[in-house]
Tab-separated table of C-alpha atoms and ligand atoms in Angstrom:
chain	number	residue	atom	x	y	z
P	139	MET	CA	43.321	147.890	118.659
P	140	PRO	CA	42.975	144.744	116.497
P	141	PHE	CA	45.257	144.119	113.512
P	142	THR	CA	44.774	141.846	110.518
P	143	ILE	CA	47.845	139.826	109.508
P	144	ASP	CA	48.762	140.311	105.829
P	145	ARG	CA	51.692	137.947	105.464
P	146	LEU	CA	54.592	136.280	107.268
P	147	SER	CA	58.016	137.908	107.542
P	148	LEU	CA	61.133	135.923	106.632
P	149	LEU	CA	61.429	135.134	110.356
P	150	ALA	CA	57.850	133.742	110.333
P	151	ASP	CA	56.332	136.604	112.363
P	152	GLY	CA	52.880	137.774	111.252
P	153	VAL	CA	53.069	141.222	109.608
P	154	ALA	CA	50.210	143.729	109.908
P	155	HIS	CA	49.860	147.380	108.965
P	156	GLY	CA	48.514	149.768	111.607
P	157	PRO	CA	48.213	153.552	111.806
P	158	GLU	CA	51.750	153.767	113.237
P	159	GLY	CA	53.254	151.632	110.498
P	160	THR	CA	54.201	147.940	110.223
P	161	VAL	CA	53.624	145.717	113.253
P	162	HIS	CA	55.229	142.279	113.651
P	163	VAL	CA	53.132	139.767	115.561
P	164	ALA	CA	54.643	136.632	117.100
P	165	MET	CA	53.067	133.313	116.097
P	166	ALA	CA	50.298	134.852	113.996
P	167	LEU	CA	49.156	133.644	110.572
P	168	PRO	CA	47.920	135.502	107.470
P	169	GLY	CA	44.244	136.493	107.679
P	170	GLU	CA	44.122	136.341	111.482
P	171	LEU	CA	42.666	139.199	113.517
P	172	VAL	CA	44.884	139.749	116.556
P	173	GLU	CA	45.391	142.227	119.360
P	174	GLY	CA	47.986	142.877	122.040
P	175	THR	CA	50.499	145.344	123.391
P	176	VAL	CA	52.765	146.811	120.729
P	177	GLU	CA	56.323	147.359	121.943
P	178	ASN	CA	59.018	148.493	119.524
P	179	GLY	CA	56.786	147.634	116.571
P	180	ARG	CA	56.096	144.082	117.802
P	181	ILE	CA	53.336	142.204	119.620
P	182	ALA	CA	55.133	139.443	121.498
P	183	ALA	CA	52.089	137.862	123.188
P	184	PRO	CA	49.061	138.409	120.934
P	185	SER	CA	45.477	137.336	121.550
P	186	ILE	CA	44.215	135.637	118.414
P	187	LEU	CA	40.675	136.961	117.898
P	188	THR	CA	39.945	135.126	114.630
P	189	PRO	CA	42.138	132.071	114.077
P	190	SER	CA	43.194	131.054	110.589
P	191	PRO	CA	41.894	127.725	109.222
P	192	ASP	CA	45.621	126.864	108.881
P	193	ARG	CA	46.177	127.198	112.643
P	194	VAL	CA	46.817	123.894	114.461
P	195	LYS	CA	47.644	122.910	118.032
P	196	ALA	CA	51.427	122.784	118.359
P	197	PRO	CA	52.419	119.127	118.790
P	198	CYS	CA	55.461	119.801	121.004
P	199	PRO	CA	55.042	120.474	124.749
P	200	HIS	CA	58.116	122.782	124.686
P	201	TYR	CA	56.840	124.975	121.857
P	202	ARG	CA	55.715	128.001	123.923
P	203	ALA	CA	59.121	128.431	125.571
P	204	CYS	CA	61.694	126.925	123.199
P	205	GLY	CA	63.097	129.110	120.434
P	206	GLY	CA	64.089	126.155	118.227
P	207	CYS	CA	60.763	126.034	116.343
P	208	LEU	CA	58.740	128.969	115.001
P	209	LEU	CA	55.958	127.399	112.952
P	210	GLN	CA	54.354	124.581	114.917
P	211	HIS	CA	51.120	126.593	115.140
P	212	ALA	CA	50.588	126.198	111.360
P	213	SER	CA	49.582	123.105	109.371
P	214	ASP	CA	52.271	121.241	107.410
P	215	ALA	CA	50.502	122.182	104.169
P	216	PHE	CA	50.575	125.883	105.089
P	217	VAL	CA	54.288	125.798	105.996
P	218	ALA	CA	55.208	123.966	102.781
P	219	GLY	CA	53.152	126.448	100.731
P	220	TRP	CA	54.729	129.424	102.534
P	221	LYS	CA	58.290	128.160	102.033
P	222	GLY	CA	57.619	127.649	98.321
P	223	GLN	CA	56.088	131.121	98.103
P	224	VAL	CA	59.101	132.761	99.784
P	225	VAL	CA	61.332	131.302	97.055
P	226	GLU	CA	58.947	132.345	94.278
P	227	THR	CA	58.612	135.880	95.715
P	228	ALA	CA	62.396	136.285	96.073
P	229	LEU	CA	62.817	135.250	92.424
P	230	ALA	CA	59.945	137.479	91.251
P	231	GLY	CA	61.650	140.409	93.022
P	232	ARG	CA	64.581	139.767	90.676
P	233	GLY	CA	62.359	139.571	87.610
P	234	ILE	CA	62.323	135.746	87.401
P	235	ALA	CA	58.922	134.066	87.133
P	236	ALA	CA	59.216	130.526	88.521
P	237	ARG	CA	57.072	127.910	90.247
P	238	VAL	CA	58.502	125.686	92.969
P	239	ALA	CA	57.819	122.208	91.596
P	240	ARG	CA	57.560	120.496	95.007
P	241	VAL	CA	58.468	120.782	98.675
P	242	GLU	CA	60.174	117.775	100.268
P	243	THR	CA	59.722	118.047	104.032
P	244	SER	CA	61.770	115.820	106.318
P	245	PRO	CA	59.713	113.880	108.867
P	246	GLU	CA	59.625	114.653	112.594
P	247	PHE	CA	62.322	113.012	114.752
P	248	SER	CA	64.781	113.008	111.839
P	249	ARG	CA	67.348	115.756	112.574
P	250	ARG	CA	70.682	114.026	112.979
P	251	ARG	CA	72.700	117.040	114.084
P	252	ALA	CA	71.969	119.806	116.559
P	253	THR	CA	73.806	122.239	118.784
P	254	PHE	CA	72.646	122.191	122.399
P	255	SER	CA	73.517	124.884	124.947
P	256	GLY	CA	74.667	123.858	128.424
P	257	ARG	CA	74.806	126.132	131.501
P	258	ARG	CA	75.424	125.727	135.192
P	259	THR	CA	72.628	127.044	137.422
P	260	LYS	CA	72.214	127.498	141.184
P	261	LYS	CA	70.434	124.143	141.351
P	262	GLY	CA	72.626	122.188	138.938
P	263	THR	CA	72.704	122.321	135.140
P	264	LEU	CA	70.452	123.106	132.194
P	265	VAL	CA	70.969	121.678	128.706
P	266	GLY	CA	68.679	122.445	125.790
P	267	PHE	CA	67.914	125.158	123.247
P	268	HIS	CA	67.674	128.905	123.777
P	269	ALA	CA	64.254	130.333	124.571
P	270	ARG	CA	62.703	132.609	121.973
P	271	ALA	CA	64.716	135.862	121.632
P	272	SER	CA	66.558	135.158	124.886
P	273	ASP	CA	69.710	133.547	126.192
P	274	THR	CA	67.757	131.468	128.735
P	275	VAL	CA	68.217	127.739	128.125
P	276	VAL	CA	65.060	125.606	127.857
P	277	GLU	CA	65.212	121.839	128.374
P	278	VAL	CA	63.715	119.885	125.466
P	279	PRO	CA	63.478	116.205	126.459
P	280	ARG	CA	60.349	115.711	124.295
P	281	CYS	CA	61.583	117.635	121.231
P	282	ARG	CA	59.859	116.405	118.049
P	283	ILE	CA	62.486	117.320	115.485
P	284	LEU	CA	65.537	115.453	116.806
P	285	ARG	CA	66.417	111.810	116.291
P	286	PRO	CA	65.890	109.818	119.521
P	287	GLU	CA	69.662	109.190	119.728
P	288	LEU	CA	70.217	112.954	120.113
P	289	LEU	CA	67.666	113.182	122.919
P	290	ALA	CA	69.174	110.165	124.686
P	291	VAL	CA	72.471	112.046	125.030
P	292	LEU	CA	70.987	114.854	127.174
P	293	PRO	CA	71.922	113.271	130.578
P	294	ALA	CA	75.540	112.921	129.396
P	295	LEU	CA	75.573	116.566	128.219
P	296	ASN	CA	74.274	117.603	131.657
P	297	ALA	CA	77.119	115.668	133.286
P	298	MET	CA	79.642	117.333	130.940
P	299	THR	CA	78.151	120.738	131.747
P	300	ALA	CA	78.454	120.077	135.493
P	301	ALA	CA	82.097	119.134	135.052
P	302	GLY	CA	83.158	121.563	132.365
P	303	ALA	CA	81.067	124.757	132.279
P	304	SER	CA	82.491	127.888	133.865
P	305	ARG	CA	80.229	129.649	136.402
P	306	LYS	CA	78.788	132.139	133.932
P	307	GLY	CA	79.709	130.725	130.539
P	308	GLU	CA	77.744	128.523	128.171
P	309	ILE	CA	78.925	125.405	126.380
P	310	ALA	CA	77.828	124.736	122.795
P	311	PHE	CA	77.608	120.987	122.195
P	312	ALA	CA	77.506	120.180	118.460
P	313	VAL	CA	76.090	116.648	118.390
P	314	THR	CA	76.078	114.591	115.185
P	315	LEU	CA	74.785	111.077	114.675
P	316	SER	CA	77.311	109.082	112.671
P	317	GLU	CA	77.090	105.469	111.525
P	318	ALA	CA	79.368	104.564	114.439
P	319	GLY	CA	77.338	106.411	117.086
P	320	LEU	CA	77.369	109.961	118.400
P	321	GLU	CA	80.065	112.515	117.725
P	322	ILE	CA	80.217	115.490	120.100
P	323	ALA	CA	82.254	118.664	119.616
P	324	ALA	CA	82.089	120.978	122.663
P	325	ARG	CA	83.043	124.662	122.624
P	326	GLY	CA	82.950	127.403	125.255
P	327	GLY	CA	83.690	125.258	128.332
P	328	LYS	CA	86.467	125.504	130.934
P	329	GLU	CA	90.063	125.060	129.926
P	330	MET	CA	91.088	121.421	129.897
P	331	ASP	CA	92.881	120.021	132.967
P	332	PRO	CA	93.682	116.405	133.942
P	333	ALA	CA	90.623	115.998	136.188
P	334	LEU	CA	88.245	117.339	133.514
P	335	PHE	CA	89.884	115.138	130.868
P	336	GLN	CA	89.373	112.069	133.028
P	337	THR	CA	85.698	112.896	133.683
P	338	LEU	CA	85.012	113.544	129.993
P	339	ALA	CA	86.855	110.415	128.875
P	340	GLY	CA	84.841	108.416	131.427
P	341	LEU	CA	81.581	109.832	130.058
P	342	ALA	CA	82.632	109.086	126.467
P	343	GLU	CA	83.250	105.469	127.441
P	344	ALA	CA	80.145	105.074	129.619
P	345	HIS	CA	77.913	106.479	126.827
P	346	ASP	CA	79.840	104.783	124.021
P	347	PHE	CA	80.431	107.967	121.999
P	348	ALA	CA	82.231	107.463	118.694
P	349	ARG	CA	84.177	110.684	119.268
P	350	LEU	CA	84.343	113.532	121.766
P	351	SER	CA	86.327	116.744	121.338
P	352	TRP	CA	86.642	119.716	123.720
P	353	GLU	CA	87.645	122.858	121.805
P	354	ALA	CA	90.506	121.634	119.570
P	355	GLU	CA	91.419	118.715	121.871
P	356	THR	CA	90.318	115.166	121.129
P	357	VAL	CA	89.169	113.537	124.372
P	358	ALA	CA	88.040	110.233	122.862
P	359	ALA	CA	88.137	108.798	119.356
P	360	ARG	CA	86.750	105.355	120.001
P	361	ARG	CA	85.586	104.703	116.420
P	362	PRO	CA	85.714	106.703	113.165
P	363	ALA	CA	82.527	108.824	113.077
P	364	LEU	CA	81.647	107.616	109.574
P	365	GLN	CA	79.057	108.997	107.146
P	366	SER	CA	78.200	107.254	103.844
P	367	PHE	CA	78.143	109.373	100.693
P	368	GLY	CA	77.333	107.227	97.657
P	369	ALA	CA	79.670	104.201	97.651
P	370	ALA	CA	82.208	105.915	99.939
P	371	ARG	CA	82.411	106.183	103.714
P	372	VAL	CA	83.906	109.387	105.087
P	373	ASN	CA	85.183	110.268	108.561
P	374	PRO	CA	84.516	114.064	108.689
P	375	PRO	CA	86.531	116.350	110.974
P	376	PRO	CA	84.827	117.170	114.336
P	377	GLY	CA	81.735	119.371	113.944
P	378	ALA	CA	82.023	119.431	110.110
P	379	PHE	CA	79.039	120.430	107.967
P	380	LEU	CA	76.566	117.632	107.246
P	381	GLN	CA	73.070	117.932	105.725
P	382	ALA	CA	70.668	118.083	108.687
P	383	THR	CA	68.527	115.023	107.890
P	384	ALA	CA	69.130	111.826	105.931
P	385	ALA	CA	65.846	112.406	104.047
P	386	GLY	CA	66.895	115.951	103.091
P	387	GLU	CA	70.307	114.766	101.948
P	388	ALA	CA	68.704	111.997	99.852
P	389	ALA	CA	66.342	114.500	98.175
P	390	LEU	CA	69.211	116.895	97.367
P	391	VAL	CA	71.488	114.127	96.077
P	392	GLU	CA	68.692	112.751	93.878
P	393	PHE	CA	68.070	116.227	92.436
P	394	VAL	CA	71.794	116.816	91.799
P	395	LEU	CA	72.282	113.378	90.164
P	396	ASP	CA	69.253	113.888	87.982
P	397	ALA	CA	70.276	117.414	86.925
P	398	THR	CA	73.833	116.357	85.981
P	399	ARG	CA	72.992	113.031	84.297
P	400	GLY	CA	75.148	112.423	81.222
P	401	ALA	CA	77.895	114.891	82.217
P	402	ALA	CA	81.362	113.308	82.023
P	403	ARG	CA	83.243	116.005	83.979
P	404	ILE	CA	81.655	117.806	86.904
P	405	ALA	CA	82.924	120.478	89.308
P	406	ASP	CA	81.436	120.357	92.820
P	407	LEU	CA	81.983	123.789	94.400
P	408	PHE	CA	81.640	124.314	98.178
P	409	ALA	CA	81.946	120.537	98.295
P	410	GLY	CA	82.264	119.949	102.061
P	411	CYS	CA	83.123	116.305	102.789
P	412	GLY	CA	81.605	115.047	99.527
P	413	THR	CA	77.819	114.838	100.019
P	414	PHE	CA	77.457	115.401	96.241
P	415	ALA	CA	80.980	114.735	94.908
P	416	LEU	CA	81.049	111.113	96.094
P	417	PRO	CA	77.681	110.024	94.630
P	418	LEU	CA	78.575	111.940	91.421
P	419	VAL	CA	81.971	110.251	91.038
P	420	ALA	CA	80.240	106.893	90.491
P	421	THR	CA	79.593	107.925	86.878
P	422	ALA	CA	81.597	111.113	86.174
P	423	GLU	CA	85.021	112.578	86.867
P	424	VAL	CA	84.654	115.095	89.675
P	425	HIS	CA	86.708	118.089	90.811
P	426	ALA	CA	85.755	119.073	94.393
P	427	VAL	CA	86.568	122.595	95.627
P	428	GLU	CA	86.120	123.743	99.207
P	429	SER	CA	87.855	126.167	101.594
P	430	GLU	CA	88.407	123.660	104.433
P	431	ALA	CA	91.406	121.452	103.640
P	432	GLU	CA	90.509	119.014	106.442
P	433	MET	CA	87.114	118.340	104.888
P	434	LEU	CA	88.732	117.665	101.527
P	435	ALA	CA	91.261	115.321	103.159
P	436	ALA	CA	88.360	113.340	104.666
P	437	LEU	CA	86.594	113.309	101.273
P	438	ASP	CA	89.786	112.110	99.567
P	439	ARG	CA	90.338	109.261	102.068
P	440	GLY	CA	86.733	108.143	101.595
P	441	TRP	CA	87.139	108.127	97.813
P	442	ARG	CA	90.440	106.180	97.951
P	443	GLN	CA	88.953	103.478	100.169
P	444	ALA	CA	85.825	102.968	98.022
P	445	GLN	CA	85.648	100.601	95.063
P	446	GLY	CA	84.715	101.280	91.442
P	447	LEU	CA	84.646	105.078	91.459
P	448	LYS	CA	85.891	107.358	88.698
P	449	ARG	CA	88.694	109.936	89.077
P	450	LEU	CA	88.312	112.568	91.777
P	451	THR	CA	90.528	115.624	92.180
P	452	HIS	CA	90.204	118.328	94.799
P	453	GLU	CA	91.428	121.762	95.646
P	454	ALA	CA	91.324	123.826	98.868
P	455	ARG	CA	90.334	127.282	97.667
P	456	ASP	CA	88.442	130.293	98.958
P	457	LEU	CA	85.746	130.664	96.322
P	458	PHE	CA	84.700	134.106	97.570
P	459	ARG	CA	88.149	135.560	96.968
P	460	ARG	CA	89.434	133.205	94.288
P	461	PRO	CA	86.479	131.806	92.319
P	462	LEU	CA	87.077	129.383	89.452
P	463	LEU	CA	87.738	131.473	86.345
P	464	PRO	CA	85.912	131.033	83.010
P	465	ASP	CA	88.708	128.971	81.408
P	466	GLU	CA	88.700	126.641	84.439
P	467	ILE	CA	84.890	126.372	84.409
P	468	ASP	CA	84.855	125.586	80.695
P	469	ARG	CA	86.662	122.281	81.395
P	470	PHE	CA	83.455	120.916	82.916
P	471	ASP	CA	80.187	119.715	81.406
P	472	ALA	CA	78.302	120.609	84.566
P	473	VAL	CA	78.878	122.517	87.803
P	474	VAL	CA	77.220	121.919	91.178
P	475	ILE	CA	77.369	124.768	93.670
P	476	ASP	CA	76.252	124.699	97.327
P	477	PRO	CA	77.496	127.870	99.052
P	478	PRO	CA	76.859	129.062	102.625
P	479	ARG	CA	74.110	131.647	103.356
P	480	ALA	CA	76.064	134.494	101.758
P	481	GLY	CA	75.590	132.838	98.361
P	482	ALA	CA	78.222	132.782	95.644
P	483	GLU	CA	78.266	136.219	94.048
P	484	ALA	CA	81.911	136.159	92.913
P	485	GLN	CA	81.724	132.576	91.619
P	486	VAL	CA	78.448	133.202	89.799
P	487	ALA	CA	79.972	136.266	88.058
P	488	GLU	CA	82.700	133.976	86.639
P	489	ILE	CA	80.154	131.319	85.664
P	490	ALA	CA	78.172	134.040	83.875
P	491	ALA	CA	81.314	134.948	81.892
P	492	SER	CA	82.072	131.288	81.046
P	493	SER	CA	80.516	129.030	78.397
P	494	LEU	CA	79.040	126.616	80.971
P	495	ARG	CA	75.618	125.259	80.036
P	496	ASP	CA	74.548	123.232	83.033
P	497	LEU	CA	74.526	124.516	86.607
P	498	THR	CA	72.872	122.983	89.677
P	499	TYR	CA	72.559	125.388	92.594
P	500	VAL	CA	71.776	124.183	96.147
P	501	SER	CA	71.011	127.081	98.483
P	502	CYS	CA	70.134	127.688	102.137
P	503	ASN	CA	69.124	131.312	101.565
P	504	PRO	CA	66.426	132.287	99.015
P	505	VAL	CA	67.525	135.956	99.117
P	506	THR	CA	71.146	135.413	98.023
P	507	PHE	CA	69.988	132.638	95.698
P	508	ALA	CA	67.621	135.037	93.914
P	509	ARG	CA	70.413	137.638	93.615
P	510	ASP	CA	72.715	135.011	92.029
P	511	ALA	CA	69.883	133.658	89.844
P	512	GLU	CA	69.308	137.138	88.374
P	513	ARG	CA	72.980	137.312	87.355
P	514	LEU	CA	72.741	133.877	85.713
P	515	VAL	CA	69.570	134.765	83.819
P	516	GLN	CA	71.191	137.999	82.580
P	517	ALA	CA	74.006	135.791	81.234
P	518	GLY	CA	71.624	133.610	79.207
P	519	PHE	CA	70.746	130.831	81.688
P	520	ALA	CA	67.133	129.781	82.180
P	521	LEU	CA	65.873	128.477	85.516
P	522	ALA	CA	64.684	125.011	84.474
P	523	ASP	CA	63.560	123.530	87.795
P	524	VAL	CA	63.425	124.553	91.444
P	525	ILE	CA	62.374	122.568	94.528
P	526	VAL	CA	62.331	123.288	98.264
P	527	VAL	CA	63.978	120.703	100.527
P	528	ASP	CA	62.761	121.380	104.054
P	529	GLN	CA	65.207	119.790	106.483
P	530	PHE	CA	64.328	122.355	109.149
P	531	ARG	CA	60.624	121.703	109.579
P	532	TYR	CA	58.829	124.024	112.013
P	533	SER	CA	61.560	126.657	111.508
P	534	ALA	CA	61.687	129.659	109.164
P	535	HIS	CA	64.822	128.291	107.508
P	536	ILE	CA	64.445	127.510	103.776
P	537	GLU	CA	66.636	125.320	101.566
P	538	LEU	CA	66.242	124.750	97.871
P	539	ALA	CA	67.798	123.127	94.830
P	540	ALA	CA	67.613	124.582	91.335
P	541	ARG	CA	68.759	123.713	87.868
P	542	PHE	CA	69.911	126.325	85.348
P	543	ARG	CA	70.414	125.562	81.643
P	544	ARG	CA	71.948	127.732	78.961
P	545	THR	CA	71.183	126.851	75.369
L	35	LIG	C1	76.269	124.505	102.772
L	35	LIG	S1	77.830	123.745	103.011
L	35	LIG	C2	77.762	122.526	101.762
L	35	LIG	C3	78.744	121.409	101.851
L	35	LIG	C4	78.483	120.211	100.958
L	35	LIG	N1	78.109	120.585	99.614
L	35	LIG	C5	77.428	119.308	101.569
L	35	LIG	O1	76.309	119.263	101.071
L	35	LIG	O2	77.729	118.611	102.560
L	35	LIG	C6	78.908	124.971	102.390
L	35	LIG	C7	80.350	124.592	102.331
L	35	LIG	O3	81.063	125.713	101.819
L	35	LIG	C8	82.312	125.805	102.481
L	35	LIG	N2	82.743	127.218	102.358
L	35	LIG	C9	82.357	128.272	103.109
L	35	LIG	N3	82.925	129.406	102.664
L	35	LIG	C10	83.693	129.060	101.599
L	35	LIG	C11	84.529	129.791	100.708
L	35	LIG	N4	84.685	131.112	100.845
L	35	LIG	N5	85.162	129.129	99.717
L	35	LIG	C12	84.990	127.791	99.575
L	35	LIG	N6	84.225	127.043	100.395
L	35	LIG	C13	83.576	127.668	101.396
L	35	LIG	C14	82.035	125.353	103.898
L	35	LIG	O4	83.213	124.883	104.525
L	35	LIG	C15	81.003	124.233	103.665
L	35	LIG	O5	81.628	122.990	103.538
């Protein structure tokens, strides 16, 4: 029986309504007429009877098998519109009417960090991304989202998998492009022994990696794996958070600088290694708060070595359990907040109770963002501006930046 797709789910499946209830349809777009076998409320391999005008031929040869991308069958304009709509719908569900002002999508071949999976097989090794809804590993030598430097490392990751994967286990290779070359943090491999260390160290040298770590052990630190944030250069701890693309980071930093212009004292909460704190400290005093002390130590070293910056203080603090309290918040002219997917419920409750007037919120989850936005609006803030910054093109992941003002 054919189904008509009404909308996309948050995981980018098509959603249709049949006599038995809601049906999720893989890789289908709104308005399309589809049919296929329904299993557990889902059509995994639909026939598209009437394609949407937004349907395009997926540009990547790995798209059918690889689970890394979910939306290559839709035009860029459709995906941008959908991501904006998801944010607007999440806000509307909380009683906030808002328009996403623009969507800044990072170009193809621009992702500078990715986690590859490596496994040993009967014939040798496989390194790539997981297949859709499966733990099978799919090789992705012609991936269109990653920077070429990340694809060039695949032979070395295969060699590391051959040397260091257990028979049944899987290695997760977190690969980051730094200014000094590639930084690789491997987890899930065999326990280190002298022979493995020698092989890995040899590979790090042969491939000129800036840094290679295996679980908590540093195998090679040939150069500091530097990242520039504003006027400072930071050497983040292995595998530390970094915005996924340089274009996405630039769009977020520009938004944050613009939204906080004129503030003399700024708190940067969930500060990481200083993506926002270090550009901000060019013109304002900044207090950076983050739970990972090692990230703050890297931020601090970067700040000390840079020239001409204003005062920066920092504090390792769990902001879920011990958010900044109203009297602490009131010391600042503006606050920037960039929490993980869970959002910042506890911190936002304290901000609501403070006298703060200017808040910039960077979020990687429209659902928790909308929940926190509702609390802010109840406390007298107005949502002044919201944009989507799409660093994860072709995926269902959505990031945004918003400015709240209280008059
Ligand atoms: C989305 S990242 C943003 C980092 C930074 N703003 C950036 O753009 O590079 C979220 C940060 O929150 C930190 N974090 C996670 N849970 C936390 C908590 N409970 N309290 C404080 N920081 C936390 C993580 O270590 C991470 O650095």
